Coordinates of C-alpha atoms in Angstrom, one line a residue:
M1137 CA 46.6 43.4 -60.9
Q1138 CA 45.1 41.9 -64.1
E1139 CA 41.6 40.6 -63.7
M1140 CA 41.6 36.8 -63.0
P1141 CA 40.2 34.7 -65.9
V1142 CA 36.7 33.2 -65.6
S1143 CA 37.0 30.0 -63.5
R1144 CA 34.8 27.4 -62.0
L1145 CA 33.8 29.9 -59.3
D1146 CA 32.5 32.3 -61.9
P1147 CA 28.7 32.2 -61.8
P1148 CA 26.6 35.1 -62.8
S1149 CA 24.6 34.7 -59.7
W1150 CA 24.5 32.3 -56.7
P1151 CA 21.4 31.0 -55.0
Q1152 CA 20.7 32.2 -51.6
A1153 CA 20.9 30.0 -48.6
A1154 CA 19.5 30.4 -45.2
A1155 CA 22.3 31.3 -42.9
P1156 CA 22.6 29.4 -39.6
A1157 CA 20.8 31.0 -36.8
A1158 CA 23.1 33.3 -34.7
P1159 CA 22.5 34.3 -31.1
V1160 CA 19.8 36.9 -31.0
A1161 CA 20.0 39.9 -28.7
P1162 CA 17.2 40.4 -26.2
A1163 CA 16.0 43.4 -28.1
A1164 CA 15.2 41.6 -31.3
S1165 CA 14.1 44.3 -33.6
A1166 CA 12.7 43.8 -37.1
P1167 CA 14.8 45.0 -40.0
A1168 CA 13.8 48.2 -41.7
G1169 CA 11.1 47.8 -44.4
T1170 CA 9.4 44.7 -42.9
S1171 CA 5.7 44.2 -43.0
P1172 CA 3.5 44.6 -39.9
M1173 CA 3.0 40.8 -39.8
T1174 CA 6.8 40.3 -39.9
T1175 CA 7.2 42.9 -37.1
L1176 CA 4.6 41.0 -35.0
G1177 CA 6.5 37.8 -35.6
Y1178 CA 9.8 39.4 -34.4
A1179 CA 8.0 40.7 -31.3
L1180 CA 6.5 37.3 -30.5
F1181 CA 9.9 35.6 -31.1
A1182 CA 11.5 38.1 -28.6
T1183 CA 9.1 36.9 -25.9
R1184 CA 11.2 33.8 -25.5
W1185 CA 13.4 35.9 -23.3
L1186 CA 10.7 35.8 -20.7
Q1187 CA 11.9 32.2 -20.0
A1188 CA 15.4 33.4 -19.1
P1189 CA 14.5 34.3 -15.5
L1190 CA 13.0 30.8 -15.1
Y1191 CA 16.4 29.2 -15.9
F1192 CA 18.2 31.5 -13.5
G1193 CA 15.6 30.4 -10.9
L1194 CA 16.7 26.8 -11.6
V1195 CA 20.3 27.9 -11.0
A1196 CA 19.3 29.1 -7.6
A1197 CA 17.6 25.8 -7.0
Q1198 CA 20.9 24.1 -7.9
G1199 CA 22.6 26.2 -5.3
V1200 CA 20.1 24.8 -2.7
Y1201 CA 21.1 21.3 -3.7
V1202 CA 24.7 22.1 -3.3
Y1203 CA 24.0 23.3 0.2
K1204 CA 22.0 20.1 0.9
F1205 CA 24.8 17.9 -0.4
F1206 CA 27.4 19.4 1.9
S1207 CA 24.9 19.4 4.8
E1208 CA 24.3 15.7 4.4
L1209 CA 28.0 15.0 3.9
W1210 CA 28.8 16.9 7.1
K1211 CA 26.2 14.8 9.1
L1212 CA 27.7 11.6 7.7
V1213 CA 31.2 12.6 8.7
E1214 CA 30.1 13.6 12.2
H1215 CA 28.3 10.3 12.7
V1216 CA 31.2 8.2 11.4
I1217 CA 33.7 10.1 13.7
S1218 CA 31.4 9.6 16.7
G1219 CA 30.9 5.9 15.9
R1220 CA 27.1 6.2 15.9
V1221 CA 26.4 4.6 12.5
D1222 CA 26.6 1.1 11.1
E1223 CA 27.2 0.0 7.5
T1224 CA 23.5 0.3 6.6
H1225 CA 23.4 3.9 7.7
V1226 CA 26.6 4.7 5.8
M1227 CA 25.1 3.2 2.7
L1228 CA 21.8 5.1 3.0
A1229 CA 23.7 8.3 3.6
V1230 CA 25.9 7.7 0.5
L1231 CA 22.8 6.9 -1.6
K1232 CA 21.2 10.1 -0.4
L1233 CA 24.3 12.0 -1.6
V1234 CA 24.2 10.2 -5.0
D1235 CA 20.5 11.1 -5.2
V1236 CA 21.3 14.8 -4.7
V1237 CA 24.1 14.7 -7.3
M1238 CA 21.8 13.0 -9.9
I1239 CA 19.1 15.6 -9.3
A1240 CA 21.7 18.4 -9.7
N1241 CA 22.8 16.7 -13.0
L1242 CA 19.2 16.7 -14.1
L1243 CA 18.9 20.4 -13.3
I1244 CA 22.1 21.4 -15.2
M1245 CA 20.8 19.5 -18.2
V1246 CA 17.5 21.4 -18.1
I1247 CA 19.2 24.7 -17.5
V1248 CA 21.8 24.5 -20.2
G1249 CA 20.0 22.4 -22.7
G1250 CA 16.6 24.1 -22.2
Y1251 CA 18.1 27.6 -22.5
E1252 CA 20.1 26.6 -25.6
T1253 CA 17.0 25.0 -27.2
F1254 CA 14.3 27.5 -26.3
V1255 CA 15.9 30.9 -25.6
S1256 CA 19.3 31.5 -27.2
R1257 CA 22.5 29.8 -28.2
I1258 CA 25.3 29.7 -25.7
G1259 CA 28.7 30.6 -27.3
L1260 CA 30.6 27.5 -26.1
Q1261 CA 32.2 26.7 -29.5
G1262 CA 35.8 25.8 -29.0
H1263 CA 35.5 25.6 -25.2
R1264 CA 37.5 22.5 -24.0
D1265 CA 34.7 21.6 -21.5
Q1266 CA 31.8 21.9 -23.9
P1267 CA 29.4 19.0 -23.1
E1268 CA 29.2 16.4 -25.8
W1269 CA 25.4 16.2 -25.7
L1270 CA 25.0 20.0 -26.1
S1271 CA 26.2 20.0 -29.8
H1272 CA 23.2 17.9 -30.9
V1273 CA 20.6 18.8 -28.3
N1274 CA 17.1 19.4 -29.3
S1275 CA 13.7 19.1 -27.6
N1276 CA 13.5 15.4 -28.6
V1277 CA 16.9 14.6 -27.2
L1278 CA 16.3 16.6 -24.1
K1279 CA 13.1 14.8 -23.3
V1280 CA 14.8 11.4 -23.6
K1281 CA 17.8 12.5 -21.5
L1282 CA 15.4 13.9 -18.8
A1283 CA 13.4 10.6 -18.8
T1284 CA 16.5 8.5 -18.3
A1285 CA 17.8 10.8 -15.6
I1286 CA 14.4 10.5 -13.8
V1287 CA 14.7 6.7 -14.0
G1288 CA 18.1 6.9 -12.5
I1289 CA 16.9 9.0 -9.6
S1290 CA 14.0 6.7 -9.1
S1291 CA 16.3 3.7 -9.0
V1292 CA 18.4 5.3 -6.2
H1293 CA 15.2 6.0 -4.2
L1294 CA 14.0 2.4 -4.6
L1295 CA 17.5 1.1 -3.7
Q1296 CA 17.3 3.2 -0.5
M1297 CA 14.0 1.5 0.4
F1298 CA 15.3 -2.0 -0.1
V1299 CA 18.5 -1.2 1.8
D1300 CA 16.5 -0.1 4.7
V1301 CA 13.8 -2.7 4.1
H1302 CA 13.3 -3.5 7.8
H1303 CA 12.1 0.1 8.4
T1304 CA 10.2 0.6 5.2
P1305 CA 6.4 -0.2 5.2
E1306 CA 5.4 -2.9 2.7
H1307 CA 2.9 -0.5 1.2
D1308 CA 5.7 2.0 0.4
L1309 CA 7.8 -0.8 -1.2
L1310 CA 5.0 -1.8 -3.4
W1311 CA 4.1 1.7 -4.6
G1312 CA 7.8 2.6 -5.0
T1313 CA 8.3 -0.4 -7.3
V1314 CA 5.1 0.4 -9.3
I1315 CA 6.1 4.1 -9.7
H1316 CA 9.7 3.1 -10.7
M1317 CA 8.3 0.7 -13.4
A1318 CA 6.0 3.4 -14.7
F1319 CA 9.0 5.7 -15.1
I1320 CA 10.9 3.0 -17.0
V1321 CA 7.9 2.4 -19.3
S1322 CA 7.6 6.1 -19.9
A1323 CA 11.3 6.4 -20.8
L1324 CA 11.1 3.5 -23.2
I1325 CA 8.1 5.0 -24.9
L1326 CA 9.8 8.3 -25.3
A1327 CA 13.0 6.7 -26.6
Y1328 CA 10.9 4.6 -29.1
M1329 CA 9.0 7.7 -30.3
S1330 CA 12.2 9.8 -30.7
G1331 CA 13.4 7.6 -33.5
P1332 CA 10.4 8.2 -35.9
M1333 CA 10.3 11.9 -34.8
N1334 CA 14.0 12.4 -35.7
A1335 CA 13.4 10.6 -39.0
H1336 CA 10.4 12.7 -39.8
E1337 CA 12.4 15.9 -38.9
H1338 CA 15.3 14.8 -41.2
G1339 CA 12.8 13.9 -44.0
S1340 CA 11.1 17.3 -43.7
R1341 CA 14.4 19.1 -43.8
A1342 CA 15.4 17.2 -46.9
A1343 CA 12.1 17.8 -48.6
H1344 CA 12.4 21.5 -47.8
G1345 CA 15.9 21.4 -49.3
K1346 CA 14.6 19.8 -52.5
G1347 CA 12.0 22.5 -52.9
D1348 CA 14.5 25.3 -52.3
G1349 CA 17.1 23.7 -54.5
Q1350 CA 14.9 23.4 -57.6
A1351 CA 14.8 27.1 -58.4
A1352 CA 15.0 27.8 -62.1
S1353 CA 18.4 29.0 -63.3
P1354 CA 19.7 30.2 -66.6
P1355 CA 21.7 27.8 -68.8
G1356 CA 25.4 27.6 -68.0
S1357 CA 24.9 29.0 -64.5
R1358 CA 26.3 27.0 -61.5
T1359 CA 23.2 25.9 -59.5
E1360 CA 24.4 24.3 -56.4
G1361 CA 21.1 25.0 -54.7
A1362 CA 21.0 26.5 -51.3
G1363 CA 18.8 23.9 -50.0
D1364 CA 17.5 25.0 -46.6
G1365 CA 21.0 25.7 -45.2
W1366 CA 21.1 22.5 -43.2
D1367 CA 24.6 21.1 -42.8
D1368 CA 23.5 17.5 -43.4
G1369 CA 23.5 18.5 -47.1
D1370 CA 21.2 15.8 -48.3
G1371 CA 18.5 18.4 -49.0
S1372 CA 20.8 20.5 -51.1
G1373 CA 20.1 21.0 -54.7
Y1374 CA 23.0 20.7 -57.1
G1375 CA 23.9 20.9 -60.7
D1376 CA 25.0 17.8 -62.7
G1377 CA 28.3 18.0 -60.9
S1378 CA 30.4 17.7 -64.0
R1379 CA 33.1 20.2 -64.7
H1380 CA 33.3 21.3 -68.4
G1381 CA 36.3 23.5 -68.6
D1382 CA 35.8 26.3 -66.2
N1383 CA 32.0 26.0 -65.9
W1384 CA 30.2 24.1 -63.2
G1385 CA 26.9 22.3 -63.5
R1386 CA 24.2 22.8 -66.1
G1387 CA 21.5 24.6 -64.2
D1388 CA 19.3 21.6 -64.0
S1389 CA 19.3 21.9 -60.2
R1390 CA 18.6 18.4 -59.3
G1391 CA 17.7 18.2 -55.6
S1392 CA 18.8 15.1 -53.6
G1393 CA 16.3 15.9 -50.9
D1394 CA 13.9 13.4 -52.4
D1395 CA 16.3 10.7 -51.3
W1396 CA 15.1 11.0 -47.8
G1397 CA 12.3 8.6 -46.9
S1398 CA 11.0 8.1 -50.4
G1399 CA 7.8 6.1 -50.2
D1400 CA 8.4 4.0 -53.2
S1401 CA 10.8 1.7 -51.3
R1402 CA 8.6 1.2 -48.3
G1403 CA 5.4 -0.7 -47.8
H1404 CA 5.1 -3.6 -50.2
G1405 CA 1.9 -4.4 -48.2
D1406 CA 0.5 -6.6 -51.0
D1407 CA 3.4 -9.1 -50.4
R1408 CA 2.6 -9.6 -46.8
G1409 CA 0.4 -12.5 -45.7
S1410 CA -0.1 -13.6 -49.3
G1411 CA 1.6 -16.9 -49.1
G1412 CA 5.1 -15.6 -49.9
T1413 CA 8.1 -17.5 -48.8
A1414 CA 10.3 -16.5 -45.8
E1415 CA 13.1 -15.5 -48.2
E1416 CA 10.7 -13.1 -50.0
A1417 CA 9.6 -11.6 -46.7
A1418 CA 13.2 -11.1 -45.7
A1419 CA 14.0 -9.5 -49.0
T1420 CA 11.0 -7.2 -48.5
L1421 CA 12.6 -6.0 -45.2
V1422 CA 16.2 -5.7 -46.7
L1423 CA 15.3 -3.8 -49.8
P1424 CA 14.4 -0.5 -48.1
R1425 CA 17.6 -0.7 -46.1
Q1426 CA 19.6 -1.3 -49.3
A1427 CA 17.8 1.6 -51.0
A1428 CA 18.5 3.9 -48.1
S1429 CA 22.2 2.9 -48.2
E1430 CA 22.3 3.6 -51.9
R1431 CA 20.7 7.0 -51.5
A1432 CA 23.2 7.9 -48.8
V1433 CA 26.1 7.0 -51.1
A1434 CA 24.5 9.0 -53.9
G1435 CA 24.1 12.0 -51.6
T1436 CA 27.7 11.7 -50.5
E1437 CA 28.9 11.5 -54.1
A1438 CA 26.7 14.5 -55.0
R1439 CA 28.3 16.6 -52.2
I1440 CA 31.8 15.6 -53.3
A1441 CA 31.1 16.4 -56.9
A1442 CA 29.6 19.8 -56.0
A1443 CA 32.5 20.7 -53.7
G1444 CA 34.8 21.4 -56.7
F1445 CA 37.8 19.3 -55.5
P1446 CA 40.6 19.1 -58.1
A1447 CA 40.9 15.4 -57.4
R1448 CA 39.5 13.0 -54.8
K1449 CA 41.9 12.4 -52.0
E1450 CA 41.6 10.1 -48.9
L1451 CA 43.2 10.7 -45.6
E1452 CA 44.3 7.1 -45.4
A1453 CA 46.2 7.4 -48.6
F1454 CA 48.4 10.3 -47.3
D1455 CA 52.1 9.3 -47.2
A1456 CA 53.7 11.1 -44.2
T1457 CA 57.0 9.2 -44.5
H1458 CA 58.7 12.3 -46.1
L1459 CA 57.6 14.6 -43.3
R1460 CA 59.4 15.3 -40.0
A1461 CA 56.2 16.9 -38.6
P1462 CA 53.4 16.8 -37.7
D1463 CA 52.8 13.8 -35.5
P1464 CA 50.4 11.3 -37.3
L1465 CA 48.1 11.5 -34.3
V1466 CA 47.4 15.1 -35.2
L1467 CA 46.1 14.1 -38.6
D1468 CA 44.0 11.3 -37.0
R1469 CA 42.4 13.8 -34.7
L1470 CA 41.6 16.2 -37.5
G1471 CA 40.0 13.3 -39.4
R1472 CA 37.4 13.0 -36.7
L1473 CA 36.1 16.4 -37.9
D1474 CA 35.6 17.8 -34.3
F1475 CA 36.8 21.1 -35.6
V1476 CA 33.8 21.3 -38.0
A1477 CA 31.4 20.6 -35.2
R1478 CA 33.0 23.3 -33.1
R1479 CA 33.1 25.8 -36.0
E1480 CA 36.9 26.0 -35.8
N1481 CA 39.5 26.3 -38.6
V1482 CA 42.5 24.4 -39.7
V1483 CA 45.6 26.0 -41.3
F1484 CA 48.2 23.9 -43.1
L1485 CA 51.6 25.6 -43.5
G1486 CA 54.5 24.1 -45.4
G1487 CA 56.6 24.2 -48.5
P1488 CA 55.6 23.0 -51.9
G1489 CA 55.1 19.2 -52.1
T1490 CA 54.5 18.6 -48.4
G1491 CA 50.9 17.5 -48.9
K1492 CA 48.9 20.5 -47.8
T1493 CA 46.4 20.3 -50.6
H1494 CA 46.1 16.5 -50.2
L1495 CA 45.2 16.9 -46.5
A1496 CA 42.8 19.8 -47.2
V1497 CA 41.0 17.8 -49.9
A1498 CA 40.9 14.6 -47.8
L1499 CA 39.4 16.4 -44.8
G1500 CA 36.8 18.1 -47.2
V1501 CA 35.9 14.7 -48.7
R1502 CA 35.5 13.2 -45.2
A1503 CA 33.2 16.1 -44.3
C1504 CA 31.1 15.4 -47.4
E1505 CA 30.9 11.8 -46.2
A1506 CA 29.7 13.0 -42.9
G1507 CA 26.8 14.9 -44.5
K1508 CA 28.4 18.4 -44.6
R1509 CA 28.4 20.8 -47.6
V1510 CA 31.9 21.8 -48.6
L1511 CA 33.3 24.2 -51.2
F1512 CA 36.9 24.2 -52.4
A1513 CA 38.9 26.7 -54.5
P1514 CA 42.3 28.2 -54.7
A1515 CA 42.8 31.6 -53.0
P1516 CA 42.9 33.7 -56.2
E1517 CA 39.5 32.3 -57.2
W1518 CA 38.0 33.2 -53.9
G1519 CA 39.3 36.8 -54.4
A1520 CA 37.9 37.0 -57.9
R1521 CA 34.6 35.7 -56.8
L1522 CA 34.2 38.2 -54.0
R1523 CA 35.3 41.0 -56.3
R1524 CA 32.5 40.1 -58.7
A1525 CA 30.0 39.9 -55.9
K1526 CA 31.0 43.3 -54.7
A1527 CA 30.9 44.8 -58.2
A1528 CA 27.3 43.4 -58.6
G1529 CA 26.3 45.0 -55.2
R1530 CA 25.6 41.6 -53.6
L1531 CA 28.6 41.0 -51.4
A1532 CA 26.4 40.6 -48.2
D1533 CA 24.2 38.1 -50.0
E1534 CA 27.2 36.2 -51.2
L1535 CA 28.7 35.9 -47.7
A1536 CA 25.3 34.8 -46.4
A1537 CA 25.0 32.2 -49.2
L1538 CA 28.4 30.7 -48.1
D1539 CA 26.9 30.2 -44.6
A1540 CA 25.1 27.1 -46.1
Y1541 CA 28.6 25.4 -46.3
A1542 CA 29.9 23.9 -43.1
L1543 CA 33.4 24.0 -44.5
L1544 CA 35.2 26.3 -47.0
V1545 CA 38.7 25.2 -48.3
V1546 CA 41.0 28.0 -49.4
D1547 CA 44.0 26.4 -51.2
E1548 CA 47.5 27.9 -52.1
L1549 CA 47.2 31.1 -50.2
G1550 CA 50.5 33.0 -51.0
Y1551 CA 51.4 31.6 -54.4
V1552 CA 49.6 34.5 -56.1
P1553 CA 49.5 37.8 -54.1
F1554 CA 46.1 39.5 -53.6
D1555 CA 45.4 42.8 -55.1
P1556 CA 44.3 45.4 -52.5
E1557 CA 40.6 44.9 -53.1
S1558 CA 40.8 41.1 -53.0
A1559 CA 42.8 41.3 -49.8
N1560 CA 40.2 43.4 -48.1
L1561 CA 37.4 41.2 -49.3
F1562 CA 39.1 38.0 -48.2
F1563 CA 39.5 39.5 -44.7
Q1564 CA 35.7 40.2 -44.8
L1565 CA 35.1 36.5 -45.6
V1566 CA 37.3 35.3 -42.7
A1567 CA 35.7 37.8 -40.4
H1568 CA 32.2 36.8 -41.5
R1569 CA 32.8 33.1 -40.8
Y1570 CA 34.6 33.8 -37.5
E1571 CA 32.9 31.5 -34.9
R1572 CA 30.2 30.8 -37.4
A1573 CA 31.6 28.1 -39.6
S1574 CA 34.8 26.4 -40.5
M1575 CA 37.6 27.0 -43.0
I1576 CA 40.7 25.1 -44.1
V1577 CA 43.5 27.3 -45.4
T1578 CA 46.8 26.1 -47.0
S1579 CA 49.8 28.3 -47.4
D1580 CA 53.4 28.0 -48.2
R1581 CA 54.3 31.0 -46.1
P1582 CA 54.5 31.5 -42.3
F1583 CA 52.1 34.0 -40.8
G1584 CA 54.9 36.6 -40.5
R1585 CA 55.1 36.8 -44.3
W1586 CA 51.3 37.0 -45.0
G1587 CA 51.8 40.8 -45.3
E1588 CA 53.5 40.0 -48.6
V1589 CA 50.4 38.1 -49.8
F1590 CA 47.9 40.8 -48.7
G1591 CA 50.0 43.8 -49.6
D1592 CA 49.0 45.4 -46.3
A1593 CA 50.5 44.3 -42.9
G1594 CA 47.4 45.5 -41.0
I1595 CA 44.9 43.5 -43.1
A1596 CA 47.2 40.5 -42.9
S1597 CA 47.4 40.7 -39.1
A1598 CA 43.7 41.1 -38.7
T1599 CA 43.0 38.1 -41.0
V1600 CA 45.5 35.9 -39.1
D1601 CA 44.0 37.1 -35.8
R1602 CA 40.5 35.9 -36.6
L1603 CA 41.6 32.8 -38.6
V1604 CA 43.8 31.3 -35.9
H1605 CA 41.8 32.3 -32.8
H1606 CA 39.9 29.0 -32.9
A1607 CA 42.1 26.9 -35.1
E1608 CA 44.5 24.0 -35.4
V1609 CA 47.7 25.2 -37.0
V1610 CA 49.6 22.3 -38.6
T1611 CA 53.1 22.9 -39.9
L1612 CA 54.3 20.3 -42.5
E1613 CA 58.0 20.0 -42.3
G1614 CA 59.8 17.9 -44.9
D1615 CA 61.1 17.7 -48.5
S1616 CA 58.7 17.8 -51.4
Y1617 CA 57.4 14.4 -52.2
R1618 CA 57.5 15.4 -55.9
T1619 CA 61.3 16.0 -56.0
R1620 CA 62.6 13.8 -53.1
G1621 CA 64.2 11.4 -55.7
L1622 CA 65.6 14.2 -57.8
A1623 CA 68.8 14.7 -55.8
G1624 CA 69.8 11.1 -56.2
A1625 CA 69.1 11.1 -59.9
T1626 CA 71.1 14.2 -60.6
A1627 CA 74.0 13.0 -58.4
G1628 CA 74.2 9.5 -59.8
G1629 CA 73.4 10.2 -63.4
W1630 CA 70.8 8.6 -65.6
P1631 CA 70.9 4.8 -65.9
G1632 CA 72.6 3.6 -69.1
L1633 CA 74.6 6.9 -69.8
D1634 CA 77.7 6.1 -67.8
G1635 CA 79.3 3.7 -70.3

């Protein structure tokens, strides 16, 4: 097949991005050719597996609480059947059961969240029962959740004391209340501190992205800037975002990371206590918020410009009246971007003019608005880009650089068949991102005909297998919105030509 012309995905070299961390095997060995200090670092990092038995020990402790729960439940049932308990005793027994359950909840939070945070990732992506809090857990979040759980357990203990107040010494009530208030104060302090800590963490990520994104680049090269590989994208460097013909950017590599927490919009200490009016004081407080909002909008626009969309589309503007399928609720669900958080894929299948590209671009724009880095291109351009990377001996680096993007959009798969090399390389791209990051693919052909696109039924089958394993496949059924008025025009004739 003739070599594809140079396009907007035609850089001489692409900046490297830090790939998202993958689960590390217990035997974490250093790559060949690393220095002794690096080898020592790998060895120290591998010692985290010493914590694994501790979490399994907590699993055993949870089993003890399960036994205790059913033991207490059996005692309660026995006493109720024998008629030896009154309402107070029933309430105390139920509170004891609630207490056991809350402690078990605390344990599972420590087991799952602690193991995920400090030992190794747990491959729950795509699992229908994945806990909501696990997708954004970190040491800060875990501490706050543990503190609130302890407050809840303490509340149940204190309620037990007051329910059985006639048999509880006054000394115990006093100290129980004091200890409970201490837990509440501690939880409030932790929650208050977690805000600045998270802000500082985001700010350092953004500053790191700015530093990485300002690497020098030759004129005319596309310099999206790898940032630090964080999906929030505000730390990513980017070119000037303009598209001149088939070239992207200008190589000036402006980093938007400095948008995070810039000191010039904070402070204004000389205005405080200097006799200023209340309106001036209010303006002093509002200005940093406005500046932060403007920076967020600028960051979003930068991500959208860098994504390479052919035009800006919005999900709300999609006209589904010409479609018989899918249900609009499916599109609403996709618009929540849960599939990106779960590192799943979306495949839009349908004939020309059914809106596949509109939906793919709209979801990509929404991901940019959510702080994710996105890259869009038609399928032939992806094939040409991967061929160039392989010819330059940097295919592995190219695939790793793409890990910095939470979402890749492959449009119009099937309109132009792949040559054998491009088909093989596209399979490698899909396999590399499998359960690692999300893709959106649009095609006018059902999966059974993808062999015509790849020129090899085996490669087509393997690609489909990995692409749709964790994917939402949406079939768009309907007439082309571009030609839906054509039949009436040809049947009725053009206005003014009948007489």
